mmCIF file of C-alpha atoms in Angstrom:
data_model
loop_
_atom_site.group_PDB
_atom_site.id
_atom_site.type_symbol
_atom_site.label_atom_id
_atom_site.label_comp_id
_atom_site.label_asym_id
_atom_site.label_seq_id
_atom_site.Cartn_x
_atom_site.Cartn_y
_atom_site.Cartn_z
ATOM 1 C CA MET A 1 0.000 0.000 0.000
ATOM 2 C CA SER A 2 1.438 3.326 -1.015
ATOM 3 C CA ALA A 3 1.530 6.379 1.204
ATOM 4 C CA THR A 4 -1.365 8.794 1.079
ATOM 5 C CA THR A 5 -0.652 12.338 -0.046
ATOM 6 C CA VAL A 6 -2.875 14.813 1.747
ATOM 7 C CA PRO A 7 -3.549 18.343 0.464
ATOM 8 C CA SER A 8 -2.114 21.108 2.628
ATOM 9 C CA ALA A 9 -5.610 22.365 3.531
ATOM 10 C CA ALA A 10 -9.072 20.878 3.322
ATOM 11 C CA ALA A 11 -11.520 22.338 0.816
ATOM 12 C CA PRO A 12 -13.678 24.721 2.870
ATOM 13 C CA VAL A 13 -17.346 23.936 3.323
ATOM 14 C CA SER A 14 -19.236 26.591 1.376
ATOM 15 C CA SER A 15 -22.208 28.479 2.754
ATOM 16 C CA ASP A 16 -24.638 26.309 0.764
ATOM 17 C CA GLU A 17 -23.138 23.007 1.950
ATOM 18 C CA TYR A 18 -24.993 21.659 4.955
ATOM 19 C CA PHE A 19 -25.046 18.305 6.628
ATOM 20 C CA ILE A 20 -28.477 16.823 6.143
ATOM 21 C CA THR A 21 -30.281 16.613 9.476
ATOM 22 C CA ILE A 22 -33.694 15.396 10.581
ATOM 23 C CA GLN A 23 -36.077 17.906 12.111
ATOM 24 C CA ASN A 24 -39.671 17.040 12.970
ATOM 25 C CA GLY A 25 -39.428 13.883 10.894
ATOM 26 C CA GLU A 26 -38.141 15.622 7.753
ATOM 27 C CA PHE A 27 -34.746 15.886 6.105
ATOM 28 C CA VAL A 28 -33.374 19.426 6.307
ATOM 29 C CA ALA A 29 -30.422 21.198 4.678
ATOM 30 C CA GLY A 30 -29.778 24.397 6.572
ATOM 31 C CA CYS A 31 -33.256 25.884 6.944
ATOM 32 C CA GLN A 32 -34.746 24.181 3.875
ATOM 33 C CA ARG A 33 -36.525 20.851 3.493
ATOM 34 C CA PHE A 34 -34.379 18.370 1.612
ATOM 35 C CA LEU A 35 -36.461 16.141 -0.640
ATOM 36 C CA LEU A 36 -34.467 13.151 -1.807
ATOM 37 C CA ALA A 37 -34.555 12.202 -5.467
ATOM 38 C CA GLY A 38 -31.821 9.929 -6.677
ATOM 39 C CA TRP A 39 -30.518 6.833 -8.333
ATOM 40 C CA ASN A 40 -28.366 3.775 -7.712
ATOM 41 C CA SER A 41 -25.030 3.359 -9.509
ATOM 42 C CA TRP A 42 -22.900 0.235 -9.737
ATOM 43 C CA GLU A 43 -19.075 0.023 -9.698
ATOM 44 C CA MET A 44 -18.334 3.702 -9.236
ATOM 45 C CA VAL A 45 -15.136 3.013 -7.270
ATOM 46 C CA GLU A 46 -13.778 0.959 -10.173
ATOM 47 C CA ALA A 47 -14.782 3.536 -12.764
ATOM 48 C CA ALA A 48 -13.340 6.431 -10.758
ATOM 49 C CA ALA A 49 -10.111 4.491 -10.237
ATOM 50 C CA GLY A 50 -9.692 4.164 -14.005
ATOM 51 C CA ALA A 51 -10.794 0.595 -14.653
ATOM 52 C CA PRO A 52 -10.887 0.008 -18.442
ATOM 53 C CA SER A 53 -14.046 -2.119 -18.102
ATOM 54 C CA LEU A 54 -16.677 -2.955 -15.500
ATOM 55 C CA SER A 55 -18.183 -6.273 -14.416
ATOM 56 C CA GLY A 56 -21.884 -5.519 -14.025
ATOM 57 C CA ALA A 57 -22.028 -2.188 -15.830
ATOM 58 C CA SER A 58 -20.393 -0.762 -18.927
ATOM 59 C CA ILE A 59 -18.196 2.162 -19.908
ATOM 60 C CA PRO A 60 -19.307 3.716 -23.222
ATOM 61 C CA VAL A 61 -16.918 3.532 -26.164
ATOM 62 C CA ASN A 62 -14.342 6.344 -26.193
ATOM 63 C CA MET A 63 -15.051 7.241 -22.572
ATOM 64 C CA THR A 64 -12.831 6.651 -19.541
ATOM 65 C CA GLY A 65 -14.064 5.584 -16.123
ATOM 66 C CA PRO A 66 -13.545 9.031 -14.567
ATOM 67 C CA GLU A 67 -15.376 10.586 -17.532
ATOM 68 C CA LEU A 68 -18.262 8.180 -16.905
ATOM 69 C CA VAL A 69 -18.409 9.283 -13.269
ATOM 70 C CA ARG A 70 -18.576 12.955 -14.262
ATOM 71 C CA ASP A 71 -21.132 12.209 -16.975
ATOM 72 C CA LEU A 72 -23.458 10.316 -14.632
ATOM 73 C CA LEU A 73 -23.272 13.044 -12.007
ATOM 74 C CA ALA A 74 -23.949 15.766 -14.585
ATOM 75 C CA LYS A 75 -26.893 13.860 -16.087
ATOM 76 C CA GLY A 76 -28.288 13.163 -12.637
ATOM 77 C CA LYS A 77 -28.115 16.835 -11.724
ATOM 78 C CA ALA A 78 -29.688 17.863 -15.031
ATOM 79 C CA SER A 79 -32.534 15.396 -14.404
ATOM 80 C CA GLY A 80 -33.314 16.989 -11.046
ATOM 81 C CA PHE A 81 -31.708 14.326 -8.881
ATOM 82 C CA ASN A 82 -29.741 15.217 -5.775
ATOM 83 C CA VAL A 83 -28.571 11.857 -4.385
ATOM 84 C CA MET A 84 -26.570 8.929 -5.733
ATOM 85 C CA ARG A 85 -26.429 5.658 -3.827
ATOM 86 C CA THR A 86 -23.348 3.586 -4.520
ATOM 87 C CA TRP A 87 -20.726 1.389 -2.878
ATOM 88 C CA ALA A 88 -17.726 2.386 -0.761
ATOM 89 C CA HIS A 89 -16.202 -0.934 -1.791
ATOM 90 C CA ALA A 90 -15.418 -2.499 -5.145
ATOM 91 C CA VAL A 91 -16.870 -5.700 -6.603
ATOM 92 C CA ASN A 92 -14.026 -6.291 -9.074
ATOM 93 C CA PRO A 93 -11.171 -8.147 -7.320
ATOM 94 C CA GLN A 94 -8.600 -6.202 -9.355
ATOM 95 C CA TYR A 95 -9.883 -2.994 -7.723
ATOM 96 C CA ALA A 96 -10.755 -4.366 -4.290
ATOM 97 C CA VAL A 97 -10.637 -1.605 -1.684
ATOM 98 C CA GLN A 98 -9.717 -4.115 1.039
ATOM 99 C CA THR A 99 -7.516 -6.934 -0.238
ATOM 100 C CA ALA A 100 -7.299 -8.754 3.116
ATOM 101 C CA PRO A 101 -8.435 -7.826 6.626
ATOM 102 C CA GLY A 102 -6.757 -4.504 7.396
ATOM 103 C CA LYS A 103 -4.947 -4.343 4.021
ATOM 104 C CA TYR A 104 -6.064 -1.645 1.600
ATOM 105 C CA ASN A 105 -5.604 -0.761 -2.043
ATOM 106 C CA GLU A 106 -4.644 2.915 -2.155
ATOM 107 C CA ALA A 107 -5.405 3.196 -5.882
ATOM 108 C CA ALA A 108 -8.987 2.057 -5.289
ATOM 109 C CA LEU A 109 -9.358 4.387 -2.314
ATOM 110 C CA ARG A 110 -8.205 7.266 -4.491
ATOM 111 C CA GLY A 111 -10.967 6.315 -6.887
ATOM 112 C CA LEU A 112 -13.412 6.752 -4.017
ATOM 113 C CA ASP A 113 -11.757 10.107 -3.230
ATOM 114 C CA TYR A 114 -12.367 11.157 -6.830
ATOM 115 C CA LEU A 115 -16.004 10.057 -6.800
ATOM 116 C CA ILE A 116 -16.743 11.970 -3.601
ATOM 117 C CA ASP A 117 -15.040 15.138 -4.791
ATOM 118 C CA GLU A 118 -16.750 15.075 -8.183
ATOM 119 C CA ALA A 119 -20.105 14.559 -6.449
ATOM 120 C CA ARG A 120 -19.316 17.582 -4.261
ATOM 121 C CA LYS A 121 -18.614 19.722 -7.312
ATOM 122 C CA ALA A 122 -21.771 18.488 -9.047
ATOM 123 C CA GLY A 123 -23.963 19.190 -6.026
ATOM 124 C CA ILE A 124 -24.920 15.523 -5.621
ATOM 125 C CA ARG A 125 -25.081 13.894 -2.191
ATOM 126 C CA LEU A 126 -23.888 10.315 -1.731
ATOM 127 C CA ILE A 127 -25.206 7.331 0.177
ATOM 128 C CA LEU A 128 -22.249 4.954 0.500
ATOM 129 C CA ALA A 129 -22.654 1.262 1.314
ATOM 130 C CA PHE A 130 -19.880 -0.326 3.356
ATOM 131 C CA THR A 131 -20.599 -3.836 2.094
ATOM 132 C CA SER A 132 -23.178 -5.990 0.332
ATOM 133 C CA ASN A 133 -24.872 -9.285 1.073
ATOM 134 C CA TRP A 134 -24.088 -10.624 -2.392
ATOM 135 C CA THR A 135 -20.691 -9.677 -3.784
ATOM 136 C CA PRO A 136 -17.766 -12.141 -3.493
ATOM 137 C CA THR A 137 -15.417 -9.135 -3.423
ATOM 138 C CA GLY A 138 -16.091 -6.568 -0.733
ATOM 139 C CA GLY A 139 -19.220 -8.322 0.442
ATOM 140 C CA VAL A 140 -20.429 -10.701 3.133
ATOM 141 C CA PRO A 141 -19.079 -13.767 1.257
ATOM 142 C CA GLU A 142 -15.576 -12.322 1.455
ATOM 143 C CA TYR A 143 -15.822 -11.646 5.194
ATOM 144 C CA LEU A 144 -17.003 -15.245 5.679
ATOM 145 C CA LYS A 145 -14.061 -16.492 3.615
ATOM 146 C CA TRP A 146 -11.638 -14.481 5.729
ATOM 147 C CA GLY A 147 -13.282 -15.990 8.812
ATOM 148 C CA ASN A 148 -12.957 -19.547 7.404
ATOM 149 C CA THR A 149 -16.678 -20.200 7.597
ATOM 150 C CA ASP A 150 -19.639 -20.634 5.274
ATOM 151 C CA GLN A 151 -22.293 -19.925 7.900
ATOM 152 C CA GLN A 152 -24.084 -16.677 7.131
ATOM 153 C CA VAL A 153 -24.994 -16.155 10.768
ATOM 154 C CA ASP A 154 -21.293 -15.810 11.599
ATOM 155 C CA PHE A 155 -21.094 -12.477 9.782
ATOM 156 C CA PHE A 156 -23.667 -11.060 12.178
ATOM 157 C CA THR A 157 -22.539 -12.728 15.398
ATOM 158 C CA ARG A 158 -18.866 -13.745 15.421
ATOM 159 C CA PRO A 159 -16.753 -11.091 17.169
ATOM 160 C CA ASP A 160 -13.714 -11.581 14.911
ATOM 161 C CA ILE A 161 -15.714 -11.096 11.722
ATOM 162 C CA MET A 162 -17.593 -8.153 13.196
ATOM 163 C CA SER A 163 -14.201 -6.653 14.067
ATOM 164 C CA MET A 164 -13.070 -7.012 10.424
ATOM 165 C CA TYR A 165 -16.151 -5.104 9.324
ATOM 166 C CA GLN A 166 -15.592 -2.428 11.960
ATOM 167 C CA GLY A 167 -12.005 -2.023 10.805
ATOM 168 C CA PHE A 168 -13.243 -1.272 7.296
ATOM 169 C CA VAL A 169 -15.790 1.213 8.638
ATOM 170 C CA GLN A 170 -13.115 3.031 10.613
ATOM 171 C CA THR A 171 -10.791 3.187 7.616
ATOM 172 C CA ILE A 172 -13.488 4.675 5.386
ATOM 173 C CA VAL A 173 -15.092 7.205 7.722
ATOM 174 C CA ASN A 174 -11.713 8.480 8.951
ATOM 175 C CA ARG A 175 -10.044 8.631 5.554
ATOM 176 C CA VAL A 176 -8.754 12.020 4.445
ATOM 177 C CA ASN A 177 -9.624 12.691 0.815
ATOM 178 C CA THR A 178 -6.390 13.084 -1.162
ATOM 179 C CA ILE A 179 -8.046 15.555 -3.541
ATOM 180 C CA ASN A 180 -9.828 18.003 -1.256
ATOM 181 C CA GLY A 181 -8.350 17.248 2.176
ATOM 182 C CA ARG A 182 -11.682 16.586 3.835
ATOM 183 C CA THR A 183 -12.105 13.709 6.257
ATOM 184 C CA TYR A 184 -14.961 11.615 4.943
ATOM 185 C CA LYS A 185 -16.996 11.811 8.162
ATOM 186 C CA GLU A 186 -16.695 15.605 8.043
ATOM 187 C CA ASP A 187 -17.768 15.954 4.413
ATOM 188 C CA PRO A 188 -21.437 16.946 3.964
ATOM 189 C CA THR A 189 -21.318 15.457 0.464
ATOM 190 C CA ILE A 190 -21.854 12.102 2.180
ATOM 191 C CA LEU A 191 -25.520 12.073 3.094
ATOM 192 C CA ALA A 192 -25.537 8.692 4.813
ATOM 193 C CA TRP A 193 -23.735 5.401 5.348
ATOM 194 C CA ASP A 194 -25.491 2.241 4.224
ATOM 195 C CA LEU A 195 -24.281 -0.407 6.682
ATOM 196 C CA LEU A 196 -25.113 -3.401 4.484
ATOM 197 C CA ASN A 197 -26.750 -3.645 1.083
ATOM 198 C CA GLU A 198 -29.738 -6.022 0.989
ATOM 199 C CA PRO A 199 -29.123 -7.929 4.256
ATOM 200 C CA ARG A 200 -30.112 -11.589 4.484
ATOM 201 C CA CYS A 201 -29.543 -14.209 7.168
ATOM 202 C CA ASN A 202 -31.248 -17.445 6.197
ATOM 203 C CA GLY A 203 -32.054 -19.650 9.154
ATOM 204 C CA CYS A 204 -30.784 -17.148 11.695
ATOM 205 C CA PRO A 205 -32.574 -16.606 15.015
ATOM 206 C CA ASN A 206 -35.148 -13.833 15.024
ATOM 207 C CA GLY A 207 -33.585 -10.448 15.688
ATOM 208 C CA THR A 208 -30.093 -11.397 14.485
ATOM 209 C CA ILE A 209 -29.924 -8.751 11.764
ATOM 210 C CA ALA A 210 -31.644 -6.112 13.888
ATOM 211 C CA ALA A 211 -29.163 -6.643 16.713
ATOM 212 C CA TRP A 212 -26.248 -6.377 14.284
ATOM 213 C CA TYR A 213 -27.644 -3.178 12.772
ATOM 214 C CA ASP A 214 -28.098 -1.634 16.191
ATOM 215 C CA ALA A 215 -24.523 -2.475 17.196
ATOM 216 C CA MET A 216 -22.924 -1.367 13.920
ATOM 217 C CA ALA A 217 -24.948 1.850 13.721
ATOM 218 C CA ARG A 218 -23.801 2.765 17.211
ATOM 219 C CA TYR A 219 -20.223 1.885 16.299
ATOM 220 C CA THR A 220 -20.272 3.951 13.107
ATOM 221 C CA LYS A 221 -21.555 6.996 14.965
ATOM 222 C CA THR A 222 -18.744 6.912 17.532
#
């Protein structure tokens, strides 16, 4: 893993950049209601990191991955959208953000830096998922593999696997963006963290997922 180069000063938060809060049951930006309208995008980390091709999506002919990122953000803004939901991990093993527990791919993380900064410039908020129930890379299956188990319940209950997940969370939320100098958790571009995309736990005791969500939400907020 290469060293991270941090800008000398973080990009200042402008007067129209507010963290989204909840007041009286409604999302609020500053003093204005914030009505979410958005879309879901696949493999943005890979595209932003310069992958020449994607696994479950496609890069148009004569367009680079970073150009695709900018194009999607611009089209979303022009269509009246204000939120993109995407992954804070990669699904392509060549661009895996975490290559082993506690081992990170700086090139992929810089792709995430790029995505977040371009979203900031486009005026698009991001919902970033830490992991997914389905993907062999970056998802629950990979955590189970690292834990030498094939029991889905272990992801939600085994302390060592939960610790692996928490390590990833800490790395992401505390990362300093190499482009704009902002710490992710202090960047209002990030609207929310999605703890786990499409959770499933077949055959697990009732309340297993809910208990995990409660614990991981509390952990992420600390």
